[in-house]
Coordinates of C-alpha atoms and ligand atoms in Angstrom, one line a residue:
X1 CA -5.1 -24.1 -9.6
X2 CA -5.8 -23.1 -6.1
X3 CA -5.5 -19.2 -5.5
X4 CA -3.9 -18.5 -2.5
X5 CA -2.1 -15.2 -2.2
X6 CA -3.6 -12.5 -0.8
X7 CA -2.3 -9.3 -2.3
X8 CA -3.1 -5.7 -1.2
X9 CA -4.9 -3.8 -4.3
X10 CA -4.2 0.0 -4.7
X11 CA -7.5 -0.6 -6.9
X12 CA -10.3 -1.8 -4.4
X13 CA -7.5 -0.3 -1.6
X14 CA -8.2 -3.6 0.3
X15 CA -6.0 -7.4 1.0
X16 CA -7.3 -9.4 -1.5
X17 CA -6.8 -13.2 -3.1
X18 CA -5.6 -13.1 -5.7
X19 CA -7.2 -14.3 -8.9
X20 CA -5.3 -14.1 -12.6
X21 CA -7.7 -13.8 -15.8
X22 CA -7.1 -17.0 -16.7
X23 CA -6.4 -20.1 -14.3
X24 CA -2.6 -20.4 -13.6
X25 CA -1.0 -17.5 -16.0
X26 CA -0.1 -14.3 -14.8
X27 CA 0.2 -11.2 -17.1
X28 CA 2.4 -8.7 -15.3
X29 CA 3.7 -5.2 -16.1
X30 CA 6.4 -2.8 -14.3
X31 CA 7.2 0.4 -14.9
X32 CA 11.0 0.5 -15.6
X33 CA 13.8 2.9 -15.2
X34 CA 13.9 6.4 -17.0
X35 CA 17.6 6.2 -18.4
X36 CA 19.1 9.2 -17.9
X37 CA 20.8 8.6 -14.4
X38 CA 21.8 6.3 -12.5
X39 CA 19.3 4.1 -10.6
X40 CA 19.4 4.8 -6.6
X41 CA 18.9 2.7 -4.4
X42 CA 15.0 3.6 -3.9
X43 CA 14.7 3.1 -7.1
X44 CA 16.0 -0.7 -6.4
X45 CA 13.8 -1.1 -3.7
X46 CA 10.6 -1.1 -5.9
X47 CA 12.3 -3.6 -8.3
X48 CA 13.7 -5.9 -5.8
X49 CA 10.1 -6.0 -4.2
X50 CA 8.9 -6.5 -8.0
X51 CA 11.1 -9.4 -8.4
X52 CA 10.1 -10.9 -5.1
X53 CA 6.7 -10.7 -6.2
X54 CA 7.4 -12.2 -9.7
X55 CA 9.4 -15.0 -8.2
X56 CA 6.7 -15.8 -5.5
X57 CA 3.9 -15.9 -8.2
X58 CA 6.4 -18.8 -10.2
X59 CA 7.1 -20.1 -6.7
X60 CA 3.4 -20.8 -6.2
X61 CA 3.1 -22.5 -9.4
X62 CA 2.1 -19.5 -11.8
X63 CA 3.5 -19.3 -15.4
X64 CA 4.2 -15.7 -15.5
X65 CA 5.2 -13.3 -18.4
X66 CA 6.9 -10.1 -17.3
X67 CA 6.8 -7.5 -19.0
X68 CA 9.1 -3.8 -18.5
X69 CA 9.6 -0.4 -20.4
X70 CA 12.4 1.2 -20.8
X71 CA 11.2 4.8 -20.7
X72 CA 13.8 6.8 -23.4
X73 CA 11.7 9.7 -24.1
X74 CA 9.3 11.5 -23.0
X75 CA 8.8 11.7 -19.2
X76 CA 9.6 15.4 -17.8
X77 CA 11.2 17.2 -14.3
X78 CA 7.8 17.2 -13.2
X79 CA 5.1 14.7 -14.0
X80 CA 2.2 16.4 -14.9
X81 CA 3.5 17.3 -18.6
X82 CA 5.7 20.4 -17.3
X83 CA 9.4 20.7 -16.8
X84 CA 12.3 19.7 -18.6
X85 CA 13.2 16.7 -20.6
X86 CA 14.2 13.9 -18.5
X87 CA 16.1 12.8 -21.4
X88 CA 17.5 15.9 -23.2
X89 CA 18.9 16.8 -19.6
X90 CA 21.3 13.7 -18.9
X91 CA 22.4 14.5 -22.4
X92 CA 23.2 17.8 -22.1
X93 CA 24.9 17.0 -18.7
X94 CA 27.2 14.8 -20.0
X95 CA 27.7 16.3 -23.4
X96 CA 26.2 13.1 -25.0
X97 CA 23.6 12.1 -27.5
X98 CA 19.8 11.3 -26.0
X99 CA 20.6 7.4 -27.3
X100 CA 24.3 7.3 -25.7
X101 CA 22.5 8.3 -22.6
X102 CA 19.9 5.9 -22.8
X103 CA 22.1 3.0 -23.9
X104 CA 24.3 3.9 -21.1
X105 CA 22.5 4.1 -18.4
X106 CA 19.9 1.0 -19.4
X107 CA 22.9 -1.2 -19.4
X108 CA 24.0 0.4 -15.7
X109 CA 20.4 -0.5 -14.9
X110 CA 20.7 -3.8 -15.8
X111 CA 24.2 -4.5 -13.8
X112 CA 23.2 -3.3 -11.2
X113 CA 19.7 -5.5 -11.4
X114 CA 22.2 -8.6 -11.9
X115 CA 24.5 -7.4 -8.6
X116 CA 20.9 -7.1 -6.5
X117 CA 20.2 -10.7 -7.9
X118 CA 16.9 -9.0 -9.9
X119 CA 15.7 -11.5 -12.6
X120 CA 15.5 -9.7 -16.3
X121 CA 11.9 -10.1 -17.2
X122 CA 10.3 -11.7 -20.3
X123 CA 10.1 -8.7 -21.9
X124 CA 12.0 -5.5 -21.8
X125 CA 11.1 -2.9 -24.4
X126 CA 12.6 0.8 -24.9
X127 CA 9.6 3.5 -25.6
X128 CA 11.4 4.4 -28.6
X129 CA 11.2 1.2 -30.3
X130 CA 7.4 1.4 -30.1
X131 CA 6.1 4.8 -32.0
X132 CA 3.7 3.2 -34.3
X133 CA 1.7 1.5 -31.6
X134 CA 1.6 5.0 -30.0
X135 CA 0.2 7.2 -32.3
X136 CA -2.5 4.0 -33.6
X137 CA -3.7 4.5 -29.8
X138 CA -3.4 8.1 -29.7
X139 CA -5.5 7.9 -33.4
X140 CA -8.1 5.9 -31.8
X141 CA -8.8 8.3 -28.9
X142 CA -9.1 10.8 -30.8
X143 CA -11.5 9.3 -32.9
X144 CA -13.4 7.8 -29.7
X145 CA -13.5 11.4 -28.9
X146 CA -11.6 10.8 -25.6
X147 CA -8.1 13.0 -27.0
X148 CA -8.4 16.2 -28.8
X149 CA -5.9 18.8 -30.6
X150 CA -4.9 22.3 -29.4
X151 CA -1.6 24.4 -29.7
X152 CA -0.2 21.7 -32.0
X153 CA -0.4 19.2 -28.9
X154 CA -2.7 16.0 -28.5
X155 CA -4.2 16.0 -25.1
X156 CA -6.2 13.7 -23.3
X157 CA -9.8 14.9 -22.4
X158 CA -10.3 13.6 -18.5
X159 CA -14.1 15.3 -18.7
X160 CA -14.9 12.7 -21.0
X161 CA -14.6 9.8 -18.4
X162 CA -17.1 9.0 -15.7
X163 CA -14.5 8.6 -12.9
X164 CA -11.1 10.0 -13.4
X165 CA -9.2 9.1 -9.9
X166 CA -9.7 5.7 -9.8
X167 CA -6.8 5.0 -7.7
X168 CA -6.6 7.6 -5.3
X169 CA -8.8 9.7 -3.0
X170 CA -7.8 12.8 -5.2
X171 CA -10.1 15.5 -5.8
X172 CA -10.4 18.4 -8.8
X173 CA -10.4 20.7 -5.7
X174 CA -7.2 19.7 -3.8
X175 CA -5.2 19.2 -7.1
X176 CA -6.1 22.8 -8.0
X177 CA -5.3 23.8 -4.6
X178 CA -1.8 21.7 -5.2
X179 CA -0.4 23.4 -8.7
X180 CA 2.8 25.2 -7.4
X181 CA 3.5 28.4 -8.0
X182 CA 6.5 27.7 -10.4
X183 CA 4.8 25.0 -12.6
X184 CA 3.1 26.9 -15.6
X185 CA -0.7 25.3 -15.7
X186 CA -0.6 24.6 -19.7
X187 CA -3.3 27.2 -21.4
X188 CA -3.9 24.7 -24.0
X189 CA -5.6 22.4 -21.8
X190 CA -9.2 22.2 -21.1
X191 CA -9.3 21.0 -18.0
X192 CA -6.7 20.9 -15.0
X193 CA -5.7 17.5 -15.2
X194 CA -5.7 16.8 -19.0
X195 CA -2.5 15.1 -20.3
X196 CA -0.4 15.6 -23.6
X197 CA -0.5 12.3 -25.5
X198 CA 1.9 13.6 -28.7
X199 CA 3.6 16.7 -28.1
X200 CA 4.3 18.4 -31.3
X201 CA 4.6 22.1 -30.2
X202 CA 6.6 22.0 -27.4
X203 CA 9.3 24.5 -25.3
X204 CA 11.8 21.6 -26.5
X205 CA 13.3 23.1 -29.8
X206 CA 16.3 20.5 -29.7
X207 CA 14.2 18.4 -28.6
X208 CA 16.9 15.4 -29.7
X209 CA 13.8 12.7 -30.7
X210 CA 11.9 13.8 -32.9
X211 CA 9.2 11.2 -35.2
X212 CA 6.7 12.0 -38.0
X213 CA 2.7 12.0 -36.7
X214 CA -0.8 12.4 -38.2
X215 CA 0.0 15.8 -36.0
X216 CA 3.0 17.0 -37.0
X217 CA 6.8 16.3 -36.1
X218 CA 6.9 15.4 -32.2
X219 CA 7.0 12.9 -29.4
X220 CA 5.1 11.1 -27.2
X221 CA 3.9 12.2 -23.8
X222 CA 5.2 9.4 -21.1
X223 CA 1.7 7.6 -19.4
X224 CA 0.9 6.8 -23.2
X225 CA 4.0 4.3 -23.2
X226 CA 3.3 2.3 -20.4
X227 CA -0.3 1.4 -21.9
X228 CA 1.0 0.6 -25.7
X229 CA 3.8 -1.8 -24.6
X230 CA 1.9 -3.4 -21.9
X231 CA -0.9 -4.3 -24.5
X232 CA 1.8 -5.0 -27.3
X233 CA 2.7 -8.0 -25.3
X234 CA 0.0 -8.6 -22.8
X235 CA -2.9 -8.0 -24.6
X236 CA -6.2 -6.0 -23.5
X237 CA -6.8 -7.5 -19.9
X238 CA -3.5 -7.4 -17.5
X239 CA -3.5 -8.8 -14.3
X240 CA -0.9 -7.2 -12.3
X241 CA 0.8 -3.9 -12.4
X242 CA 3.8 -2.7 -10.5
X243 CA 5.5 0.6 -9.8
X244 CA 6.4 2.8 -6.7
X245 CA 3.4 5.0 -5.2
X246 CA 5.1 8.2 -7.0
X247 CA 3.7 6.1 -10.1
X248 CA -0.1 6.0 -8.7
X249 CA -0.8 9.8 -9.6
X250 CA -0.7 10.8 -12.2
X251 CA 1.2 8.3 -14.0
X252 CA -0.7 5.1 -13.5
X253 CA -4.0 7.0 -13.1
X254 CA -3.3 8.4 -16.5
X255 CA -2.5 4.9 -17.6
X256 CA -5.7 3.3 -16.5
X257 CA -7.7 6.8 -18.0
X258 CA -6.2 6.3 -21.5
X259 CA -6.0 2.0 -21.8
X260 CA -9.5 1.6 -20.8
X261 CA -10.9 4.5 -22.9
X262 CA -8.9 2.8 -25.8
X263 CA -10.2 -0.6 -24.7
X264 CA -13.6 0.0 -24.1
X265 CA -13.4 -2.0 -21.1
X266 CA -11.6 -3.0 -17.6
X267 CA -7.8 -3.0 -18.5
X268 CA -5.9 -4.0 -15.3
X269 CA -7.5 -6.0 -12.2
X270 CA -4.9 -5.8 -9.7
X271 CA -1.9 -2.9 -9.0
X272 CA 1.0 -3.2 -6.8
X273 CA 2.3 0.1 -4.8
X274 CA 5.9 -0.3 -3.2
X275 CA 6.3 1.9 -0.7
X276 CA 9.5 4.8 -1.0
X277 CA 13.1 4.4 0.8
X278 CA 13.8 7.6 2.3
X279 CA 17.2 9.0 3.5
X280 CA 16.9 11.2 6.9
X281 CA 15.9 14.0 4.9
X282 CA 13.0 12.4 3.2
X283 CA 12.3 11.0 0.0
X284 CA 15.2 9.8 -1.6
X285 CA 14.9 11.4 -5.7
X286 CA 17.8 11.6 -8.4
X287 CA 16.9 15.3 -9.2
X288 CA 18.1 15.8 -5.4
X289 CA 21.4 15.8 -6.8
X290 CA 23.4 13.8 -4.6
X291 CA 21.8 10.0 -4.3
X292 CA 22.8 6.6 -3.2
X293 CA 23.8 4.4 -5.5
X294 CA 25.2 0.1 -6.2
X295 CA 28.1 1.2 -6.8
X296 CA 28.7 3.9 -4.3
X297 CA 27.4 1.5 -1.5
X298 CA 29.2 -1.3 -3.1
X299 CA 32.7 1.2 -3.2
X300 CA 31.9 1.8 0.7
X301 CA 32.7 -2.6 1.3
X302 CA 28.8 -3.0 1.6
X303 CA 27.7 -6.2 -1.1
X304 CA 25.0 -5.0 -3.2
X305 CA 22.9 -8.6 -1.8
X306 CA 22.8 -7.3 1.9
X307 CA 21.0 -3.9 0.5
X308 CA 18.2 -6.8 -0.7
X309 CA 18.3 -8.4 2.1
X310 CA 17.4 -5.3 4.2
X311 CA 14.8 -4.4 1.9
X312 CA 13.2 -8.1 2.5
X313 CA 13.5 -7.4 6.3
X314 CA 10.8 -4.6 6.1
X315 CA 6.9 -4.6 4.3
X316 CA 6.8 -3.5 0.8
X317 CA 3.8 -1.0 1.9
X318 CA 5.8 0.9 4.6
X319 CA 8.1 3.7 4.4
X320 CA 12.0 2.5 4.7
X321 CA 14.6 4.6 6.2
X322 CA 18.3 4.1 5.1
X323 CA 21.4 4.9 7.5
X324 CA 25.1 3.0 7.0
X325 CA 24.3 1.9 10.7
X326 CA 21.3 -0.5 9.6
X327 CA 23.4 -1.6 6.5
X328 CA 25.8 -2.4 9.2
X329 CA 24.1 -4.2 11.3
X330 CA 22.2 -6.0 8.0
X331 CA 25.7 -7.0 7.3
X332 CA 27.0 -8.8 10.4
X333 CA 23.2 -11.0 10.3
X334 CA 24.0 -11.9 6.8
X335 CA 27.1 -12.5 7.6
X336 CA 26.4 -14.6 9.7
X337 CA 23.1 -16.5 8.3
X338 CA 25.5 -17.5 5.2
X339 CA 28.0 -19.1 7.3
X340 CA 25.5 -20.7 8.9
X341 CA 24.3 -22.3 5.7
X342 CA 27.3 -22.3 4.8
X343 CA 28.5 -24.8 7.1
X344 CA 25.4 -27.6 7.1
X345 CA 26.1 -31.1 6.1
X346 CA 24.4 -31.0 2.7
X347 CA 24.5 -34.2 1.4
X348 CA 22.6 -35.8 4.6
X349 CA 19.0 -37.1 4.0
X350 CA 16.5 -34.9 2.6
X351 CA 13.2 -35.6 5.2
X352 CA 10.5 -34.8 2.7
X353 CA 7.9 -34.5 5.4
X354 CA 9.5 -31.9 7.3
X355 CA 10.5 -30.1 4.4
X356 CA 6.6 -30.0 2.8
X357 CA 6.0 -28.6 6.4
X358 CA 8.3 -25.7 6.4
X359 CA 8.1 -24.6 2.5
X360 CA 4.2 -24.5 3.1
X361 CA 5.3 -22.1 6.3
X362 CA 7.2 -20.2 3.7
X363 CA 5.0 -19.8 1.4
X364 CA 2.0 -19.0 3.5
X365 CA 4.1 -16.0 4.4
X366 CA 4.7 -14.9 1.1
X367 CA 0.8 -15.4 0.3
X368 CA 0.5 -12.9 3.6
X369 CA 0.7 -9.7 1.2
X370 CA 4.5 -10.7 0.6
X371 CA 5.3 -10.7 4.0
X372 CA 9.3 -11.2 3.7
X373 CA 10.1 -10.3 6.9
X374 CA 8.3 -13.7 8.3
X375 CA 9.3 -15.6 5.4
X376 CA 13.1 -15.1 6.3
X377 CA 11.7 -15.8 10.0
X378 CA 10.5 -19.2 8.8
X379 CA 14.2 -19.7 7.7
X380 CA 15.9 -19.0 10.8
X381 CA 13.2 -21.5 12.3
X382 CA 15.0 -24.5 9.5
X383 CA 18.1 -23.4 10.8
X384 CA 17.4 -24.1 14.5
X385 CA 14.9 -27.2 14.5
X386 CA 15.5 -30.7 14.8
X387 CA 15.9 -31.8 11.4
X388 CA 18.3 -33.5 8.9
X389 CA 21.2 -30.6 7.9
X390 CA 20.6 -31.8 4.4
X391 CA 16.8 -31.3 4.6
X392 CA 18.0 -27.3 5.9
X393 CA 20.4 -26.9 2.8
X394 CA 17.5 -28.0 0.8
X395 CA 15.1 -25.4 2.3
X396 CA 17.6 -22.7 1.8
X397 CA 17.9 -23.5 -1.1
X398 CA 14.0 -23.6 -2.2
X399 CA 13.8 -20.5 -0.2
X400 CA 16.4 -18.9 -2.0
X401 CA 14.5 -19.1 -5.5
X402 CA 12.3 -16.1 -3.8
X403 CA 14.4 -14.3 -1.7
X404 CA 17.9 -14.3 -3.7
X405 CA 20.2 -13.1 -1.2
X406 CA 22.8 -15.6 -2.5
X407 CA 22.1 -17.7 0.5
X408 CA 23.7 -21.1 -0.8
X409 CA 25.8 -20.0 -3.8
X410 CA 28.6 -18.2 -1.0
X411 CA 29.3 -21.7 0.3
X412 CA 32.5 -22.3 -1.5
X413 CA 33.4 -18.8 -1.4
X414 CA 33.3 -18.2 2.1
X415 CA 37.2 -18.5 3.5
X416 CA 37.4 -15.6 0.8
X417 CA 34.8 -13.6 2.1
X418 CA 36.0 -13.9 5.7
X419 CA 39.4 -12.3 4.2
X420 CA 37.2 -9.7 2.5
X421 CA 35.1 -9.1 5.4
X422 CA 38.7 -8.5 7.7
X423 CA 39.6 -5.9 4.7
X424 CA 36.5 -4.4 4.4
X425 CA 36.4 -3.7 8.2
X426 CA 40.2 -2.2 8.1
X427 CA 39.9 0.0 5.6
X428 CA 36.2 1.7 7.0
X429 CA 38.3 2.0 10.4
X430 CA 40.9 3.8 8.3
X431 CA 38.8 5.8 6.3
X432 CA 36.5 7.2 9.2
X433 CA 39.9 8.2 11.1
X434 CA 40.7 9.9 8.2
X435 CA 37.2 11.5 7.9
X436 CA 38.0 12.7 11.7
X437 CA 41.5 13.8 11.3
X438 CA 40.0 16.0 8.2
X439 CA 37.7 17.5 10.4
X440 CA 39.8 18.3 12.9
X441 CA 42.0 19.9 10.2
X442 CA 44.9 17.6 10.6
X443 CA 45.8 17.4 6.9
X444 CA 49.3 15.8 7.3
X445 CA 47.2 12.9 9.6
X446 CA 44.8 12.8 6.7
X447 CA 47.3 12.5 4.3
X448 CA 49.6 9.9 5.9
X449 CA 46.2 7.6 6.1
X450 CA 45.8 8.0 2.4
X451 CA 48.9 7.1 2.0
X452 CA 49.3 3.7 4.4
X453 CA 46.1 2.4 2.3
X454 CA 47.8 3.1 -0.7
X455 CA 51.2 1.2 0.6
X456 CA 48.5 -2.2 1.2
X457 CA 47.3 -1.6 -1.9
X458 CA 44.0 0.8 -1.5
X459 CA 42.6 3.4 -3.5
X460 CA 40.8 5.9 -1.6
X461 CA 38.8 8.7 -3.9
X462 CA 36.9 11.5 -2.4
X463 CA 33.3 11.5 -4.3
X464 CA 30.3 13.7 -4.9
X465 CA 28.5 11.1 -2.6
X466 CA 31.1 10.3 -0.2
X467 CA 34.6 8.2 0.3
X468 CA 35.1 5.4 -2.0
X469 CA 37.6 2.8 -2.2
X470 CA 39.2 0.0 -4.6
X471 CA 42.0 -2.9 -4.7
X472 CA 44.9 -1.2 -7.1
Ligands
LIG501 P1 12.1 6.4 -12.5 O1 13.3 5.8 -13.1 O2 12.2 7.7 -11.9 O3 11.0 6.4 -13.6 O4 11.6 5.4 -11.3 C1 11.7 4.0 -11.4 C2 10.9 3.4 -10.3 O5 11.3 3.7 -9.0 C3 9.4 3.8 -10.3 O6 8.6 2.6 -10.1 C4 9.3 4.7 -9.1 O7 8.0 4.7 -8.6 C5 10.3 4.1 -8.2 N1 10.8 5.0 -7.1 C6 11.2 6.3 -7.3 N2 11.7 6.8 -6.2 C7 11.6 5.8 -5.2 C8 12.0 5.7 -3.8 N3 12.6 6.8 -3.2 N4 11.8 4.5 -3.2 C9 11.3 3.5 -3.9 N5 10.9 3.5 -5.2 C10 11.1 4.7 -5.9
LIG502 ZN1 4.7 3.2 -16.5

């Protein structure tokens, strides 16, 4: 089939088309969610961009398997192998076992996926289901020579490779420049940027996991993971991989150090880098303590499908910044592109002409490096040219299959909304007067706001992350 989507590599660091290994099937991989929080929001953004990607790849006519980890074990405070537990953490937080956390938080992954409209891919596979395939690939790097053993760990040997930092302009100099102060540099290693593969000695006494080796009692490292289930189900040549650009180094670096040493030969052609969501303070990061949730945004009246829809207004490869005023102003246009939708004549004429015109507009946006932004341009343009309304319901509709902001679906809901909208707006009136009164120390005002919500019917809770309300 004809290639036309040109895609920027992380790889070759240039736009390029896109070619899969083999004609019309795509092999694709994502790093998924380490499950011992909640997802934020940033978090959200790379998978929302993943899923457009995905759904542009089977909107072009690709049959595409997708496959994601569920990362379980493992991955530590601090990526480069020092740190705490990721896992162990959560788990001591909330006085739960390492599993309960996992199993919790994978399935408040996965709802809040579903509320962002984020298609489950082919293949989702938890790190702990997949030990055996680890330590045959850690055996096999030993033997290769590429791993070797010291303090009880198994490390990966980066001197062994010809080119290390394949994905980034990194150098041995700046990274030794780089190690903090309060990050330990491991004495067992032999050089700076070697990696633990199996960790068998570790500062983890209850470490929770534990799984018999050829080493010794232990657990995996976290890159080794990615590499094992992607080849589990992809086999030894991939064609896209997907993460944020925290992932790049070390973690997919690392990935691409350890697959192809294993392999023998070129692993993965093409990798996809979304770009971070940042809060006015900068990165947003779940070890900040305080981070933006579905929920939380969802508890503040904001629908979970206009945070997608002002991800799609903005490039995947630029910085985004959040504020509640952009989410309200995302609001009001989505608000009112559904209605307009919304209220087309759908069952008029389909004009199949037109409609090959504008869905090859579409799509040659899409094949712009994902361009979004023009895509949803190219839907405003339906909206307002001189064509059939049912050939516009149609396009929404096609459109829709890519970008998933619930554009035709809200049609027979939408008297209901308008009621929910009038709500919504009431009770954030309500609850910044209260916010004010509360600064102004007027309890009594504060308290007498709390309680006219309640009298309607509304639940206000003070939060962690801020006011949140419900229907009681
Ligand atoms: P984690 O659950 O920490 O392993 O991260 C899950 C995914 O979210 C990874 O692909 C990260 O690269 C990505 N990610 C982390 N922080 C952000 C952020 N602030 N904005 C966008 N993506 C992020
Ligand atoms: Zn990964």
């Amino acid at each position: 089939m004809e290639n036309r989507l040109q895609l920027y590599n992380t790889l070759t660091k240039r736009v390029e088309t896109f070619v899969p290994n083999v004609d019309g099937k795509v092999a694709m991989y994502t790093c998924g969610p380490t499950v011992y929080h909640f997802a934020h929001i940033g978090n959200l953004r790379s998978y929302i961009q993943e899923d457009v990607l995905e759904k542009t790849l089977r909107y072009l006519g690709y049959d595409v398997k997708r496959v994601m980890n569920i990362t379980d074990v493992g991955h530590l405070t601090d990526d480069a192998d020092a740190g705490e537990d990721k896992m162990l953490k959560g788990a001591q937080r909330e006085h739960k076992t390492v599993m309960e956390i996992a199993k919790y938080y994978t399935d408040a992954f996965f709802s809040d996926c579903a509320k962002l409209n984020i298609k489950t891919p082919d293949v989702v596979e938890p790190a702990t289901h997949c030990i055996p395939e680890f330590i045959h690939m850690i055996e096999v790097l030993l033997k290769k020579g590429y791993a070797y053993q010291a303090g009880e760990n198994v490390y990966f040997d980066t001197s062994k490779l010809k080119e290390y930092f394949v994905l980034t302009n990194h150098s041995e100099d700046s990274l030794l420049e780089g190690v903090r102060d309060d990050v330990d540099v491991d004495p067992n290693k032999k050089n700076k940027n070697d990696f633990v593969l199996w960790f068998t000695k570790s500062k983890f006494e209850d470490q929770a996991l534990k799984w018999d080796s050829p080493w010794g009692v232990g657990y995996p490292g976290w890159h080794i993971e990615c590499s094992c289930i992607s080849m589990k189900h992809l086999g030894e040549n991939m064609d896209i991989h997907c993460g944020g650009v925290d992932n790049i180094f070390p973690h997919h670096t690392n990935e691409i150090a350890q697959s192809e040493s294993y392999l023998g030969h070129k692993w993965c052609n093409y990798w996809f880098h979304v770009h971070h969501l940042n809060d006015k303070s900068g990165k947003m990061s779940k070890s900040k303590g305080d981070f933006l949730t579905v929920s939380l945004i969802e508890g503040k009246g904001y629908k979970p499908l206009v945070y997608r829809f002002f991800c799609l207004q903005s490039h995947y490869r630029k910085p985004l910044e959040f504020s509640y005023e952009v989410l309200d102003q995302m609001t009001a246009a989505y608000d009112k592109l559904v209605k307009r939708i919304a209220s087309l004549k759908k069952d008029t004429p389909v004009d199949q002409e037109a409609f090959a015109v504008y869905r090859k507009q579409f799509e040659d946006c899409l094949c712009n490096d994902i361009n979004t932004a023009s895509a949803i341009t190219v839907l405003y343009d339906v909206l307002k040219a001189d064509i059939s309304d049912g050939t516009k319901f149609a396009l929404a509709e096609s459109f829709d299959t890519v970008l998933s902001l619930g554009l035709t679906a809200a049609q027979a809901e939408e008297p209901a909304a308008e009621a929910d909208d009038e709500l919504t707006a009431f009770v954030n009136a309500k609850i910044a007067e209260r916010a004010e009164a509360k600064k102004a120390k007027d309890f009594a005002k504060a308290d007498a706001i709390r309680a006219e919500l309640l009298e309607k019917g509304i639940q206000i809770k003070d939060t962690r992350e801020g006011v949140v309300w419900e229907k009681i």
